[in-house]
Amino acid sequence: MQQTMARYTWGGDEFLFVEITEGMSLEANFISNSIANALELQQLAGIVDICPANASLLVRFDPDILDWQQLERAVRALEQEVRAATDKVLRTRIIEIPVWYNDPYTNETGARFREGYHQRPEGNDLDYAAEVNGLADAEEFIKRHHETPWLVSMVGFVAGLPFLYQLVEREQQLQVPKYLSPRTDTPALTVGYGGCFSCIYSVRGAGGYQMFGVAAAPIFDPAQRLDDFSDFMIFFKPGDIVKFKPIDEAEYRRIQTEVDAGTFRYRQTPIDFDLSAALADPNKYTLSLLEALNGI
């Protein structure tokens, strides 16, 4: 575990920014999420919001209630505890996300934004992603995308959008450049990819990530109609583990019917994410995560 302590800076008189490292890593993300969880459990009066990110943490607080020096001391103490802990374990869950890959909605949108927006005017985003990763074709890229689990490293940018980091050896990670210029349209629930991060667009809107398919069920439900949103309108939490499941059009339509009826539930199960095991043997550890999901 990297022992260099985080950098602490302030945004006005209401925000504390904790930069764990300059670049994303499993270690940095684990520290960020662990500090955030521990700080939430302390229930310090005056904390308004705690926002863990890829390799950092933002805390909003009310300076009329919570002294800034007290907050910094509390967070620094938690950072030291997290770094010194022998067991690097985060209580979380693994979730199955059904995806219709190579669907007509993202393909039609991509076709409207080829000229002047995209590096490869011919083909679609999956063809381009396979090419830049040295893979045989789009089907091989899809297989590489769904066969391993992903870590939700942060949630944000737009409401409920998860950033997803592939749990494989770094040299095996898929990487795809973003569009040359952002699109002005992206279908809701598009599964996208930019750099080393995958994502799911929670709502329709602008975007610059390559588009590979559409998720079948909501991840943002302001009305909280579905049972998975009974506690909060946003489904994903930092630290969640995601396993994409490829589905065809018939299965996509069936799930949509369940969503419309209010009966859809995600397949998910609680797990303990063990950072040391994940770093020691990523391939073996990801198999154990998938076994937990298959055992539901």
Coordinates of C-alpha atoms in Angstrom, one line a residue:
M1 CA 0.0 0.0 0.0
Q2 CA 1.4 3.4 -0.9
Q3 CA 2.2 5.4 2.2
T4 CA 2.5 8.9 0.9
M5 CA -0.2 10.9 2.7
A6 CA -2.9 12.8 0.9
R7 CA -2.8 16.4 0.0
Y8 CA -5.4 18.6 1.8
T9 CA -6.8 21.8 0.2
W10 CA -9.8 24.0 0.7
G11 CA -12.5 25.3 -1.6
G12 CA -13.8 28.5 0.0
D13 CA -15.0 28.0 3.5
E14 CA -17.4 25.1 2.8
F15 CA -15.3 22.4 1.1
L16 CA -12.4 20.2 2.0
F17 CA -10.6 18.4 -0.9
V18 CA -8.5 15.4 -0.1
E19 CA -6.3 14.3 -3.1
I20 CA -5.1 10.7 -2.4
T21 CA -3.0 10.5 -5.5
E22 CA -2.8 12.2 -8.9
G23 CA -3.8 9.1 -10.8
M24 CA -6.5 6.4 -10.5
S25 CA -5.5 3.1 -8.9
L26 CA -7.3 0.4 -6.9
E27 CA -5.3 1.4 -3.8
A28 CA -6.2 5.1 -4.1
N29 CA -9.8 4.4 -4.7
F30 CA -10.0 2.0 -1.8
I31 CA -8.6 4.7 0.5
S32 CA -11.0 7.3 -0.7
N33 CA -14.1 5.0 -0.3
S34 CA -12.9 3.8 3.1
I35 CA -12.4 7.3 4.5
A36 CA -15.8 8.3 3.1
N37 CA -17.5 5.4 4.8
A38 CA -15.7 5.9 8.1
L39 CA -16.4 9.6 8.1
E40 CA -20.1 9.0 7.4
L41 CA -20.3 6.6 10.4
Q42 CA -18.8 9.3 12.7
Q43 CA -21.9 11.5 12.0
L44 CA -20.1 14.7 12.7
A45 CA -22.5 17.6 13.1
G46 CA -22.1 20.1 10.3
I47 CA -21.1 17.7 7.4
V48 CA -23.4 18.3 4.5
D49 CA -22.1 15.8 1.9
I50 CA -19.2 13.4 1.4
C51 CA -18.2 12.7 -2.2
P52 CA -15.6 10.0 -2.9
A53 CA -14.0 10.0 -6.4
N54 CA -11.5 8.0 -8.4
A55 CA -8.5 9.1 -6.3
S56 CA -9.8 11.8 -4.1
L57 CA -12.5 12.9 -1.7
L58 CA -14.6 16.1 -1.4
V59 CA -16.3 17.0 1.9
R60 CA -18.9 19.8 2.1
F61 CA -19.5 21.2 5.6
D62 CA -21.2 24.0 7.4
P63 CA -18.5 26.2 9.0
D64 CA -21.0 27.7 11.4
I65 CA -21.5 24.2 12.9
L66 CA -18.2 22.4 12.3
D67 CA -14.8 24.0 12.7
W68 CA -12.6 23.5 9.7
Q69 CA -9.6 22.4 11.8
Q70 CA -11.7 19.8 13.6
L71 CA -12.8 18.4 10.3
E72 CA -9.3 18.2 8.9
R73 CA -8.0 16.5 12.1
A74 CA -10.9 13.9 11.9
V75 CA -10.2 13.1 8.2
R76 CA -6.4 12.9 8.7
A77 CA -6.9 10.5 11.5
L78 CA -9.2 8.3 9.4
E79 CA -6.7 8.4 6.6
Q80 CA -4.0 7.1 8.9
E81 CA -6.3 4.4 10.2
V82 CA -7.2 3.2 6.7
R83 CA -3.5 3.1 5.6
A84 CA -2.4 1.3 8.7
A85 CA -5.2 -1.3 8.7
T86 CA -4.0 -4.9 8.3
D87 CA -7.2 -6.0 6.6
K88 CA -8.0 -4.0 3.5
V89 CA -11.6 -5.0 3.2
L90 CA -14.6 -2.9 2.0
R91 CA -18.2 -4.2 2.6
T92 CA -20.0 -3.8 -0.7
R93 CA -22.1 -5.8 -3.3
I94 CA -21.8 -7.3 -6.7
I95 CA -24.6 -6.5 -9.2
E96 CA -25.5 -8.0 -12.6
I97 CA -26.3 -5.4 -15.3
P98 CA -28.1 -6.7 -18.4
V99 CA -26.8 -4.9 -21.6
W100 CA -28.0 -5.1 -25.2
Y101 CA -24.7 -4.7 -27.0
N102 CA -24.5 -3.4 -30.6
D103 CA -28.1 -2.2 -30.3
P104 CA -29.8 0.0 -32.9
Y105 CA -30.2 3.0 -30.7
T106 CA -26.6 3.7 -30.0
N107 CA -25.6 2.7 -33.5
E108 CA -28.1 5.2 -35.0
T109 CA -26.8 7.9 -32.7
G110 CA -23.2 7.1 -33.5
A111 CA -24.0 7.3 -37.3
R112 CA -25.3 10.9 -36.8
F113 CA -22.0 11.9 -35.2
R114 CA -19.3 10.4 -37.4
E115 CA -18.1 13.2 -39.6
G116 CA -16.1 15.8 -37.6
Y117 CA -16.8 14.0 -34.3
H118 CA -15.2 10.6 -34.6
Q119 CA -11.7 9.3 -35.3
R120 CA -13.1 6.5 -37.6
P121 CA -16.0 7.7 -39.8
E122 CA -16.6 4.2 -41.2
G123 CA -18.1 1.4 -39.0
N124 CA -19.4 2.0 -35.5
D125 CA -17.9 2.6 -32.1
L126 CA -17.5 -1.1 -31.3
D127 CA -15.5 -1.6 -34.6
Y128 CA -13.3 1.2 -33.6
A129 CA -12.8 0.0 -30.0
A130 CA -11.8 -3.5 -31.3
E131 CA -9.3 -2.0 -33.7
V132 CA -7.5 0.3 -31.2
N133 CA -7.3 -2.6 -28.7
G134 CA -5.8 -5.0 -31.3
L135 CA -8.8 -7.3 -31.2
A136 CA -10.2 -9.4 -34.1
D137 CA -13.7 -7.8 -34.2
A138 CA -16.5 -6.2 -32.2
E139 CA -17.6 -9.6 -30.8
E140 CA -14.2 -10.1 -29.2
F141 CA -14.3 -6.6 -27.7
I142 CA -17.8 -7.3 -26.3
K143 CA -16.6 -10.6 -24.8
R144 CA -13.6 -8.8 -23.1
H145 CA -16.0 -6.1 -21.8
H146 CA -18.6 -8.4 -20.2
E147 CA -16.6 -11.4 -19.0
T148 CA -14.7 -9.6 -16.1
P149 CA -16.2 -7.5 -13.2
W150 CA -15.9 -3.7 -12.9
L151 CA -15.5 -1.5 -9.8
V152 CA -17.7 1.6 -9.5
S153 CA -14.9 4.0 -8.7
M154 CA -17.1 7.1 -8.4
V155 CA -20.7 8.3 -9.2
G156 CA -21.4 11.7 -10.7
F157 CA -20.9 14.0 -13.7
V158 CA -24.6 13.7 -14.2
A159 CA -27.0 12.3 -11.6
G160 CA -26.4 8.6 -11.0
L161 CA -23.7 8.0 -13.7
P162 CA -21.1 5.4 -12.5
F163 CA -17.5 5.4 -13.6
L164 CA -16.4 1.8 -13.9
Y165 CA -12.8 0.5 -13.6
Q166 CA -12.0 -3.0 -15.0
L167 CA -10.8 -5.4 -12.4
V168 CA -8.0 -7.0 -14.4
E169 CA -4.2 -6.7 -14.6
R170 CA -3.4 -3.1 -15.8
E171 CA -1.8 -4.3 -19.0
Q172 CA -5.1 -6.3 -19.8
Q173 CA -7.4 -3.3 -19.3
L174 CA -9.4 -2.1 -22.3
Q175 CA -8.7 1.5 -23.4
V176 CA -10.6 3.5 -25.9
P177 CA -10.2 7.2 -26.7
K178 CA -13.2 9.5 -26.4
Y179 CA -14.8 11.1 -29.4
L180 CA -12.8 13.9 -31.0
S181 CA -15.7 16.3 -30.2
P182 CA -18.5 15.6 -27.8
R183 CA -21.9 14.6 -29.2
T184 CA -25.0 16.6 -28.4
D185 CA -27.0 13.5 -28.0
T186 CA -26.6 10.1 -26.2
P187 CA -29.4 7.7 -25.5
A188 CA -30.3 7.1 -21.9
L189 CA -28.6 4.0 -20.4
T190 CA -25.9 4.0 -23.0
V191 CA -22.9 1.9 -22.0
G192 CA -20.0 4.0 -22.9
Y193 CA -16.2 4.0 -22.8
G194 CA -13.5 6.7 -22.5
G195 CA -9.9 6.2 -21.6
C196 CA -9.8 3.3 -19.1
F197 CA -13.3 3.9 -17.8
S198 CA -16.6 2.5 -18.8
C199 CA -19.8 4.1 -17.7
I200 CA -23.6 4.0 -18.0
Y201 CA -25.3 7.3 -19.0
S202 CA -28.1 7.6 -16.5
V203 CA -30.1 10.1 -18.7
R204 CA -30.2 11.2 -22.3
G205 CA -27.9 14.1 -23.1
A206 CA -24.5 15.1 -24.4
G207 CA -21.5 12.8 -24.2
G208 CA -18.1 12.0 -25.6
Y209 CA -17.6 8.3 -24.7
Q210 CA -17.7 5.6 -27.3
M211 CA -21.1 3.8 -27.3
F212 CA -21.3 0.0 -27.1
G213 CA -24.9 -0.8 -26.1
V214 CA -27.8 0.0 -23.8
A215 CA -28.5 -1.2 -20.3
A216 CA -32.0 -2.7 -19.9
A217 CA -33.1 -1.1 -16.6
P218 CA -32.9 2.3 -14.9
I219 CA -30.0 3.4 -12.7
F220 CA -31.6 6.7 -11.8
D221 CA -35.2 6.7 -10.7
P222 CA -36.4 10.1 -9.2
A223 CA -39.9 8.8 -8.6
Q224 CA -38.4 5.7 -6.8
R225 CA -40.9 3.4 -8.4
L226 CA -38.7 0.3 -8.4
D227 CA -37.8 -1.5 -5.2
D228 CA -34.1 -1.2 -5.8
F229 CA -34.6 2.6 -5.4
S230 CA -36.6 2.5 -2.2
D231 CA -33.8 4.1 -0.2
F232 CA -32.4 6.5 -2.8
M233 CA -33.1 7.7 -6.3
I234 CA -29.6 6.8 -7.5
F235 CA -28.8 3.1 -7.8
F236 CA -25.0 2.9 -7.8
K237 CA -22.7 3.6 -4.9
P238 CA -18.9 4.0 -5.0
G239 CA -17.3 0.6 -4.3
D240 CA -20.1 -1.4 -6.0
I241 CA -18.9 -4.3 -8.2
V242 CA -20.6 -4.7 -11.6
K243 CA -20.8 -7.7 -13.9
F244 CA -22.3 -6.9 -17.3
K245 CA -24.6 -9.6 -18.8
P246 CA -25.0 -9.6 -22.6
I247 CA -28.7 -10.0 -23.7
D248 CA -30.6 -10.0 -27.0
E249 CA -33.5 -7.8 -28.1
A250 CA -36.1 -10.3 -26.8
E251 CA -34.6 -10.2 -23.3
Y252 CA -34.2 -6.4 -23.4
R253 CA -37.9 -6.1 -24.3
R254 CA -38.9 -8.5 -21.5
I255 CA -37.0 -6.5 -18.9
Q256 CA -38.5 -3.3 -20.2
T257 CA -41.9 -4.8 -19.6
E258 CA -40.9 -5.6 -16.0
V259 CA -39.6 -2.1 -15.5
D260 CA -42.9 -0.6 -16.8
A261 CA -44.9 -2.9 -14.5
G262 CA -42.6 -1.9 -11.5
T263 CA -41.6 -5.5 -10.8
F264 CA -37.9 -5.5 -12.1
R265 CA -35.2 -6.2 -9.5
Y266 CA -31.4 -6.3 -10.1
R267 CA -29.6 -9.5 -9.3
Q268 CA -27.1 -8.6 -6.6
T269 CA -25.5 -10.0 -3.4
P270 CA -23.4 -8.5 -0.6
I271 CA -19.6 -9.2 -0.7
D272 CA -16.4 -8.1 1.1
F273 CA -14.0 -6.6 -1.4
D274 CA -10.5 -7.6 -0.4
L275 CA -8.0 -5.2 -1.8
S276 CA -4.9 -7.3 -0.9
A277 CA -6.4 -10.4 -2.7
A278 CA -7.4 -8.3 -5.7
L279 CA -3.9 -6.9 -6.1
A280 CA -2.1 -10.2 -5.4
D281 CA -3.9 -12.3 -8.0
P282 CA -6.5 -10.3 -10.0
N283 CA -7.6 -13.1 -12.2
K284 CA -8.1 -15.6 -9.3
Y285 CA -9.9 -12.9 -7.3
T286 CA -12.3 -11.9 -10.1
L287 CA -13.3 -15.5 -10.4
S288 CA -14.3 -15.6 -6.8
L289 CA -16.4 -12.4 -7.3
L290 CA -18.2 -14.1 -10.2
E291 CA -18.8 -17.2 -8.1
A292 CA -20.5 -15.1 -5.5
L293 CA -22.9 -13.7 -8.1
N294 CA -23.6 -17.1 -9.7
G295 CA -24.4 -18.4 -6.2
I296 CA -27.5 -16.3 -5.8

